[in-house]
Amino acid sequence: MVTLKEALKFSNEELENLKKELNEKARQQKELGAYVEQFLNKDLSVSGAGVPVAIKDNISVKDWELTCASKILQGYVAPYDASAIVNLRKKNFAPFGRCNMDEFAMGSTSATSFYGKTLNPLDHTKVPGGSSGGSAAAVAAGIALASLGSDTGGSVRQPAAFCGCVGFKPSYGRVSRYGLAAYSSSLDQIGVLTQNVEDAAILYDAIAGYDEKDSTSAKIAFEATTPKLNPNKKLKIAVIQNYIEQTNDDVKQVLLKTIDMLKANGHEIVYKDLMDSKFDVAAYYIIAAAEASANLSRYDGVRYGRRSENCDNLNQLYVNSRSEGFGEEVKRRILLGNFVLSSEYYHAYIQAQKVRRFIKQKYEEILSDCDLIFMPVAPSVAFGLNDVKTPVQMYLEDIFTISVNLAGLGGISVPVAKNPGGLNISAQLICKAYDEQTLLDGALSLEEMIKNK
């Protein structure tokens, strides 16, 4: 598959031929379910000229349906481009194809979509991860050059690790959230999924920067990372030892070998511990659910989206529209959010915010002495489509990714090996806030080290 870097040199005619080729490949792999269009028997959506980049179904593209893979938003057409899309167009990229996802980005399997499940391209009996599972599957299957996703608690990095591509979440505020359908506003961040680290830097450079339309956008100087990429830079990397010990044997052995290779290539390795990840999970799901319950209150059957029929009064309209329109996982998180924000249990939300501050402080302590942090992306490789039996099991798939969002830091998952069954294993690198240059340098060094081993 041609890379983003190569495609940027194509003529207009070559780009049109490339889009036709991607459409044909997508038709041939219809069963994968990576694109919403594959469920609707349509060609991939196209918006403008340029290098094609697939777009997750929660990022606004003017005149495209924006449904967040939910029944309640069927028929809603975005009236404007998200800021990330505006920036893409300026750099000769074009939105191409609407990627499937977990409904409202709530999930780790891409199985809660209104349209149906996405399959892992490495093994169709396994999940692709979530919530950006469609974005990761499309890139890994060669039916997208690259894709935009969103990452609230690992939703770019975990599916990238399960499918075998690069998943990069910038620091909170580095990429504008204007035009991204909100799940948890203090955690959401648009990220990129690509075939390699250099492409991740190219796509990140295209969408990053301050945006006055987003009140949470970081008003700090932004410099392009791609021209300064340096895989030869020797870094001090903190390995989170207690997290590696929590992974299964396949993942653990690969990560330990990767650490040895980093040492052999001149990087300084130190060993650190973070607090038990169960506290991350507890804080994350309280905060995320509370913010989700507020953000999703706008979907009421009145202003936009699907409206229930045959309602006798306004209250019945609200209840029926939301009951019929939202899936089970979304309802579950709305209920949890309303519960922790109630006057009787609001102390749980306050406590979760205190834990969040403590998590951020622990990361800052480690990164004050180190350039990067090294840890797993997930405790195992991609699991079976029917292996997750309870919501709690699904929540625990995020134990190594959610703390990065709570701290507002940048993180990237890089493929490092395959297990005996051919499933991908990735390592995760984390940087100081807004130090994406060091993160991408370290990721490129890791990627080249793996290719040359």
Coordinates of C-alpha atoms in Angstrom, one line a residue:
M1 CA 0.0 0.0 0.0
V2 CA 1.3 3.5 -0.9
T3 CA 2.1 5.6 2.1
L4 CA 0.9 9.2 2.8
K5 CA 4.4 10.5 2.1
E6 CA 4.4 8.9 -1.3
A7 CA 0.8 9.9 -2.1
L8 CA 1.5 13.6 -1.4
K9 CA 3.7 13.5 -4.5
F10 CA 0.9 12.1 -6.8
S11 CA -0.7 14.1 -9.6
N12 CA -4.4 14.7 -9.5
E13 CA -5.0 11.9 -12.0
E14 CA -3.0 9.5 -9.9
L15 CA -4.9 10.5 -6.8
E16 CA -8.2 9.8 -8.6
N17 CA -7.0 6.4 -9.7
L18 CA -5.9 5.7 -6.1
K19 CA -9.4 6.6 -4.8
K20 CA -11.0 4.2 -7.3
E21 CA -8.5 1.5 -6.2
L22 CA -9.4 2.0 -2.5
N23 CA -13.1 1.8 -3.4
E24 CA -12.6 -1.4 -5.2
K25 CA -10.6 -2.9 -2.4
A26 CA -13.3 -1.8 0.1
R27 CA -16.0 -3.6 -1.9
Q28 CA -13.9 -6.8 -2.0
Q29 CA -13.5 -6.6 1.8
K30 CA -17.1 -5.7 2.6
E31 CA -17.3 -8.3 5.3
L32 CA -14.7 -6.4 7.3
G33 CA -17.2 -3.6 8.2
A34 CA -14.5 -1.0 8.5
Y35 CA -16.6 1.7 6.8
V36 CA -20.2 2.7 7.4
E37 CA -20.6 2.6 3.6
Q38 CA -19.9 -1.1 3.6
F39 CA -23.1 -1.7 5.6
L40 CA -25.1 0.6 3.3
N41 CA -23.8 -0.9 0.0
K42 CA -22.4 2.4 -1.2
D43 CA -19.1 3.6 -2.6
L44 CA -16.9 5.4 -0.1
S45 CA -17.9 9.0 0.5
V46 CA -15.6 11.6 -1.2
S47 CA -15.3 15.3 -0.2
G48 CA -12.9 17.3 -2.3
A49 CA -9.6 16.8 -4.1
G50 CA -6.4 15.6 -2.4
V51 CA -4.8 12.6 -0.7
P52 CA -7.6 10.4 0.7
V53 CA -7.9 10.1 4.5
A54 CA -10.6 8.0 6.2
I55 CA -12.7 9.8 8.8
K56 CA -14.3 8.4 12.0
D57 CA -18.1 8.8 12.2
N58 CA -17.9 11.3 15.0
I59 CA -15.9 14.0 13.1
S60 CA -17.9 16.5 11.2
V61 CA -17.5 16.7 7.4
K62 CA -19.7 19.2 5.6
D63 CA -22.7 17.6 3.8
W64 CA -21.8 14.1 5.1
E65 CA -24.1 12.2 7.5
L66 CA -22.7 12.4 11.0
T67 CA -24.2 9.6 13.1
C68 CA -21.6 8.5 15.7
A69 CA -22.7 4.9 14.7
S70 CA -26.0 5.5 16.6
K71 CA -29.6 5.0 15.7
I72 CA -30.5 8.4 17.3
L73 CA -28.5 10.4 14.8
Q74 CA -29.6 8.6 11.6
G75 CA -30.3 11.2 9.0
Y76 CA -28.3 14.0 10.6
V77 CA -26.1 15.8 8.0
A78 CA -23.2 17.9 9.2
P79 CA -23.5 21.6 8.2
Y80 CA -19.8 22.4 8.6
D81 CA -16.3 20.9 8.6
A82 CA -14.5 20.2 11.8
S83 CA -11.4 22.3 12.3
A84 CA -9.3 19.2 11.8
I85 CA -10.9 18.7 8.4
V86 CA -10.4 22.4 7.5
N87 CA -6.7 22.0 8.3
L88 CA -6.5 18.7 6.3
R89 CA -7.9 20.3 3.2
K90 CA -5.3 23.1 3.4
K91 CA -2.5 20.4 3.3
N92 CA -3.9 18.7 0.2
F93 CA -5.7 15.9 2.0
A94 CA -9.4 15.0 1.4
P95 CA -11.9 13.2 3.6
F96 CA -12.6 9.8 2.0
G97 CA -14.8 7.2 3.6
R98 CA -16.7 7.2 6.9
C99 CA -15.3 4.8 9.4
N100 CA -17.3 2.5 11.7
M101 CA -17.0 2.9 15.5
D102 CA -18.5 2.0 18.9
E103 CA -21.6 4.0 19.4
F104 CA -20.7 7.5 20.6
A105 CA -17.1 6.2 21.0
M106 CA -18.2 4.2 24.0
G107 CA -16.5 0.8 23.9
S108 CA -13.3 -1.2 23.3
T109 CA -14.5 -3.6 20.6
S110 CA -16.4 -1.6 17.9
A111 CA -19.3 -4.0 18.5
T112 CA -21.8 -1.5 19.8
S113 CA -22.2 0.3 16.4
F114 CA -25.8 0.7 15.1
Y115 CA -24.5 -0.6 11.7
G116 CA -22.9 -3.8 13.0
K117 CA -19.5 -5.2 14.0
T118 CA -16.1 -4.4 12.5
L119 CA -13.8 -7.4 12.2
N120 CA -10.0 -7.5 12.8
P121 CA -8.2 -7.8 9.5
L122 CA -5.6 -10.0 11.0
D123 CA -8.2 -12.6 12.1
H124 CA -11.9 -12.1 11.4
T125 CA -12.8 -14.0 14.6
K126 CA -11.2 -11.3 16.7
V127 CA -12.2 -7.8 17.7
P128 CA -10.4 -4.8 16.1
G129 CA -10.5 -2.8 19.3
G130 CA -12.4 0.4 19.9
S131 CA -13.8 2.8 19.7
S132 CA -11.9 3.7 16.5
G133 CA -12.0 0.1 15.4
G134 CA -13.1 1.0 11.9
S135 CA -10.3 3.5 11.4
A136 CA -7.7 1.0 12.5
A137 CA -9.1 -1.9 10.5
A138 CA -9.3 0.2 7.3
V139 CA -5.6 1.2 7.6
A140 CA -4.4 -2.3 8.6
A141 CA -6.4 -3.9 5.8
G142 CA -5.0 -1.6 3.1
I143 CA -8.4 0.0 2.3
A144 CA -7.2 3.4 3.7
L145 CA -3.9 5.1 3.5
A146 CA -4.5 6.7 6.9
S147 CA -7.4 7.7 9.1
L148 CA -8.5 10.2 11.8
G149 CA -10.0 8.8 15.0
S150 CA -10.7 10.0 18.4
D151 CA -9.2 8.9 21.7
T152 CA -11.0 9.4 25.0
G153 CA -9.3 6.6 27.0
G154 CA -7.2 4.7 24.4
S155 CA -9.6 4.6 21.4
V156 CA -6.9 5.3 18.9
R157 CA -4.0 3.4 20.5
Q158 CA -5.8 0.2 21.5
P159 CA -7.4 -0.6 18.1
A160 CA -4.1 0.3 16.4
A161 CA -2.4 -2.2 18.6
F162 CA -5.0 -4.9 17.9
C163 CA -4.9 -4.4 14.1
G164 CA -1.2 -3.8 13.7
C165 CA -0.9 -0.1 12.7
V166 CA 0.4 3.0 14.3
G167 CA -2.0 4.9 16.6
F168 CA -1.0 8.4 17.8
K169 CA -3.0 10.5 20.4
P170 CA -1.5 14.0 20.7
S171 CA -1.5 15.9 24.0
Y172 CA -4.9 17.3 25.1
G173 CA -5.6 20.6 23.4
R174 CA -3.0 20.2 20.6
V175 CA -5.7 19.3 18.0
S176 CA -8.9 21.2 18.0
R177 CA -12.0 19.4 19.1
Y178 CA -14.3 21.8 17.2
G179 CA -16.5 19.5 15.1
L180 CA -15.8 16.4 17.1
A181 CA -19.0 15.0 18.7
A182 CA -18.4 15.1 22.4
Y183 CA -18.3 12.1 24.6
S184 CA -16.1 13.3 27.5
S185 CA -15.0 16.8 26.9
S186 CA -12.0 16.9 29.2
L187 CA -10.6 13.6 27.8
D188 CA -11.5 13.6 24.1
Q189 CA -8.7 14.2 21.6
I190 CA -8.6 13.6 17.8
G191 CA -5.7 11.3 16.8
V192 CA -4.3 9.6 13.8
L193 CA -4.0 6.0 12.6
T194 CA -1.3 5.3 10.0
Q195 CA 0.9 2.7 8.4
N196 CA 4.1 4.0 9.9
V197 CA 5.4 6.6 12.3
E198 CA 6.5 9.1 9.6
D199 CA 3.0 9.1 8.2
A200 CA 1.6 9.7 11.7
A201 CA 3.9 12.8 12.0
I202 CA 2.8 14.1 8.6
L203 CA -0.9 13.7 9.4
Y204 CA -0.5 15.2 12.9
D205 CA 1.3 18.2 11.4
A206 CA -1.6 18.7 9.1
I207 CA -4.3 18.9 11.8
A208 CA -2.5 20.3 14.9
G209 CA -2.5 23.9 16.1
Y210 CA -4.4 26.5 18.1
D211 CA -8.1 27.1 17.2
E212 CA -10.0 30.0 18.7
K213 CA -13.3 28.0 18.1
D214 CA -12.3 25.5 20.7
S215 CA -12.1 26.9 24.3
T216 CA -9.9 23.9 25.3
S217 CA -7.4 24.4 22.5
A218 CA -3.8 24.9 23.7
K219 CA -2.7 28.5 22.9
I220 CA 1.0 27.6 22.5
A221 CA 3.4 27.7 19.6
F222 CA 3.2 24.8 17.3
E223 CA 6.1 23.6 15.1
A224 CA 5.9 20.9 12.5
T225 CA 7.5 17.7 13.6
T226 CA 8.1 15.9 10.3
P227 CA 11.1 18.0 9.1
K228 CA 12.9 17.4 12.5
L229 CA 12.2 13.7 12.9
N230 CA 15.4 12.1 14.3
P231 CA 15.4 8.3 15.0
N232 CA 19.0 8.5 16.1
K233 CA 18.4 10.6 19.2
K234 CA 19.3 8.7 22.4
L235 CA 16.6 9.0 25.0
K236 CA 16.1 8.2 28.7
I237 CA 13.1 5.9 28.8
A238 CA 11.2 5.0 31.9
V239 CA 9.7 1.4 31.8
I240 CA 6.6 1.0 33.9
Q241 CA 7.5 -2.4 35.4
N242 CA 4.4 -3.2 37.4
Y243 CA 2.2 -2.7 34.2
I244 CA 4.4 -5.0 32.2
E245 CA 4.0 -7.6 34.9
Q246 CA 0.2 -7.4 34.5
T247 CA 0.2 -8.5 30.9
N248 CA -0.2 -12.1 29.6
D249 CA 2.9 -14.1 28.8
D250 CA 2.9 -13.4 25.0
V251 CA 2.8 -9.7 25.5
K252 CA 5.2 -9.7 28.4
Q253 CA 8.0 -11.6 26.6
V254 CA 7.7 -9.4 23.6
L255 CA 7.9 -6.2 25.6
L256 CA 10.9 -7.4 27.6
K257 CA 12.7 -8.3 24.4
T258 CA 11.9 -4.8 23.0
I259 CA 13.3 -3.2 26.2
D260 CA 16.5 -5.1 25.7
M261 CA 16.7 -3.9 22.1
L262 CA 16.2 -0.3 23.2
K263 CA 19.1 -0.7 25.6
A264 CA 21.3 -2.3 22.8
N265 CA 20.5 0.7 20.5
G266 CA 21.9 3.2 23.0
H267 CA 18.7 4.3 24.9
E268 CA 19.0 4.7 28.6
I269 CA 16.4 2.5 30.4
V270 CA 15.2 3.1 34.0
Y271 CA 12.5 1.2 35.8
K272 CA 9.5 2.9 37.5
D273 CA 6.1 1.9 38.9
L274 CA 2.8 3.7 38.7
M275 CA 0.0 3.2 41.1
D276 CA -2.4 0.3 40.7
S277 CA -4.3 0.8 37.4
K278 CA -7.6 -0.1 39.2
F279 CA -7.6 3.5 40.5
D280 CA -7.2 4.8 36.9
V281 CA -10.2 2.7 35.8
A282 CA -12.4 3.9 38.7
A283 CA -11.6 7.6 38.2
Y284 CA -11.9 7.4 34.4
Y285 CA -15.3 5.8 34.3
I286 CA -16.8 8.2 36.9
I287 CA -15.5 11.3 35.1
A288 CA -16.2 10.1 31.6
A289 CA -19.7 8.9 32.4
A290 CA -20.5 12.2 34.2
E291 CA -19.4 14.3 31.2
A292 CA -21.1 11.9 28.8
S293 CA -24.5 12.3 30.6
A294 CA -24.2 16.0 30.2
N295 CA -23.0 16.0 26.6
L296 CA -25.6 13.5 25.4
S297 CA -28.5 15.3 27.0
R298 CA -28.7 17.4 23.7
Y299 CA -29.9 14.3 21.8
D300 CA -33.6 14.6 22.7
G301 CA -35.6 14.0 19.5
V302 CA -36.3 17.8 19.2
R303 CA -33.3 19.6 17.9
Y304 CA -31.8 17.0 15.6
G305 CA -31.5 13.3 15.0
R306 CA -34.1 10.6 15.1
R307 CA -37.5 11.5 16.7
S308 CA -39.9 8.8 18.1
E309 CA -43.3 8.8 16.5
N310 CA -46.8 8.7 18.1
C311 CA -45.9 10.5 21.3
D312 CA -48.7 12.2 23.3
N313 CA -46.6 14.8 25.0
L314 CA -43.2 16.3 25.2
N315 CA -42.0 14.2 28.1
Q316 CA -43.0 11.0 26.3
L317 CA -41.2 12.3 23.2
Y318 CA -37.9 12.7 25.2
V319 CA -38.2 9.3 26.8
N320 CA -39.2 7.4 23.7
S321 CA -36.6 9.1 21.4
R322 CA -33.8 8.4 23.8
S323 CA -34.9 4.9 24.8
E324 CA -35.3 3.8 21.1
G325 CA -32.3 5.8 19.8
F326 CA -29.5 4.9 22.2
G327 CA -27.8 1.5 22.5
E328 CA -27.4 -0.4 25.8
E329 CA -23.8 0.7 26.5
V330 CA -24.6 4.4 25.9
K331 CA -27.7 4.1 28.2
R332 CA -25.5 2.4 30.8
R333 CA -23.0 5.3 30.9
I334 CA -25.7 8.0 30.9
L335 CA -27.3 6.3 33.9
L336 CA -23.9 6.0 35.7
G337 CA -23.1 9.6 34.9
N338 CA -26.4 10.9 36.3
F339 CA -25.9 8.8 39.4
V340 CA -22.5 10.2 40.2
L341 CA -23.7 13.7 39.6
S342 CA -26.7 13.4 41.8
S343 CA -26.6 15.4 45.0
E344 CA -26.3 12.3 47.2
Y345 CA -23.3 10.8 45.4
Y346 CA -21.5 13.8 44.0
H347 CA -18.7 13.2 46.4
A348 CA -17.6 10.3 44.1
Y349 CA -17.1 12.7 41.3
I350 CA -15.1 15.0 43.5
Q351 CA -12.9 12.1 44.6
A352 CA -12.4 11.0 41.1
Q353 CA -11.1 14.4 40.2
K354 CA -8.6 14.3 43.1
V355 CA -7.4 10.9 41.9
R356 CA -7.0 12.4 38.4
R357 CA -4.8 15.1 39.8
F358 CA -2.7 12.6 41.6
I359 CA -2.3 10.5 38.4
K360 CA -1.1 13.6 36.5
Q361 CA 1.4 14.4 39.3
K362 CA 2.9 10.9 39.1
Y363 CA 3.4 11.1 35.4
E364 CA 5.0 14.5 35.7
E365 CA 7.4 13.2 38.4
I366 CA 8.6 10.5 36.1
L367 CA 8.8 12.7 33.0
S368 CA 10.7 15.4 34.9
D369 CA 13.6 12.9 34.9
C370 CA 13.0 11.0 31.7
D371 CA 12.2 11.8 28.1
L372 CA 9.6 9.1 27.5
I373 CA 7.6 6.4 29.3
F374 CA 7.4 2.8 27.9
M375 CA 4.4 0.6 28.8
P376 CA 1.9 -1.9 27.3
V377 CA -1.1 -0.8 25.3
A378 CA -3.3 -3.7 26.4
P379 CA -3.0 -6.7 28.7
S380 CA -3.4 -9.1 25.8
V381 CA -3.6 -9.4 22.0
A382 CA -7.0 -9.0 20.2
F383 CA -9.6 -11.3 21.8
G384 CA -12.5 -13.1 20.3
L385 CA -15.7 -11.4 19.1
N386 CA -17.7 -13.1 21.8
D387 CA -15.1 -13.2 24.6
V388 CA -16.3 -10.1 26.5
K389 CA -19.3 -11.2 28.5
T390 CA -19.8 -8.2 30.9
P391 CA -19.3 -4.4 30.7
V392 CA -16.7 -4.5 33.4
Q393 CA -14.6 -6.9 31.4
M394 CA -14.7 -4.5 28.5
Y395 CA -13.7 -1.5 30.8
L396 CA -10.6 -3.4 32.0
E397 CA -9.3 -3.6 28.4
D398 CA -8.4 0.1 28.8
I399 CA -6.3 -0.2 32.0
F400 CA -3.0 0.9 30.3
T401 CA -4.3 3.7 28.1
I402 CA -6.9 5.7 30.1
S403 CA -4.4 7.3 32.6
V404 CA -2.7 9.1 29.6
N405 CA -6.0 10.8 28.8
L406 CA -6.6 11.6 32.5
A407 CA -3.1 13.3 32.6
G408 CA -3.6 15.0 29.2
L409 CA -0.4 13.6 27.7
G410 CA 0.6 12.4 24.3
G411 CA 0.8 8.7 23.6
I412 CA 1.6 6.5 20.6
S413 CA 1.3 2.7 20.0
V414 CA 3.9 1.1 17.7
P415 CA 3.7 -2.5 16.4
V416 CA 6.7 -4.5 17.7
A417 CA 5.9 -8.2 17.0
K418 CA 3.3 -10.8 16.2
N419 CA 2.3 -13.6 18.6
P420 CA 2.4 -17.3 17.4
G421 CA -1.2 -16.9 16.1
G422 CA -0.3 -13.9 13.9
L423 CA -1.9 -11.3 16.1
N424 CA -0.2 -8.0 16.6
I425 CA 1.6 -6.8 19.8
S426 CA 2.4 -3.1 20.2
A427 CA 4.3 -1.0 22.7
Q428 CA 3.1 2.3 24.0
L429 CA 5.3 5.4 24.4
I430 CA 4.2 8.5 26.4
C431 CA 5.6 12.0 26.4
K432 CA 5.5 15.2 28.4
A433 CA 2.5 17.5 27.5
Y434 CA 3.1 19.1 24.1
D435 CA 6.4 17.3 23.6
E436 CA 5.2 15.4 20.5
Q437 CA 8.6 15.9 18.8
T438 CA 10.4 13.7 21.3
L439 CA 7.5 11.2 21.2
L440 CA 7.7 10.8 17.5
D441 CA 11.5 10.6 17.5
G442 CA 11.3 7.8 20.0
A443 CA 8.6 6.0 18.1
L444 CA 10.5 6.3 14.8
S445 CA 13.6 4.9 16.6
L446 CA 11.6 2.0 17.9
E447 CA 10.0 1.3 14.5
E448 CA 13.3 1.3 12.7
M449 CA 14.9 -0.9 15.3
I450 CA 12.1 -3.5 14.9
K451 CA 12.4 -3.4 11.1
N452 CA 16.2 -3.9 11.2
K453 CA 16.3 -6.6 13.9

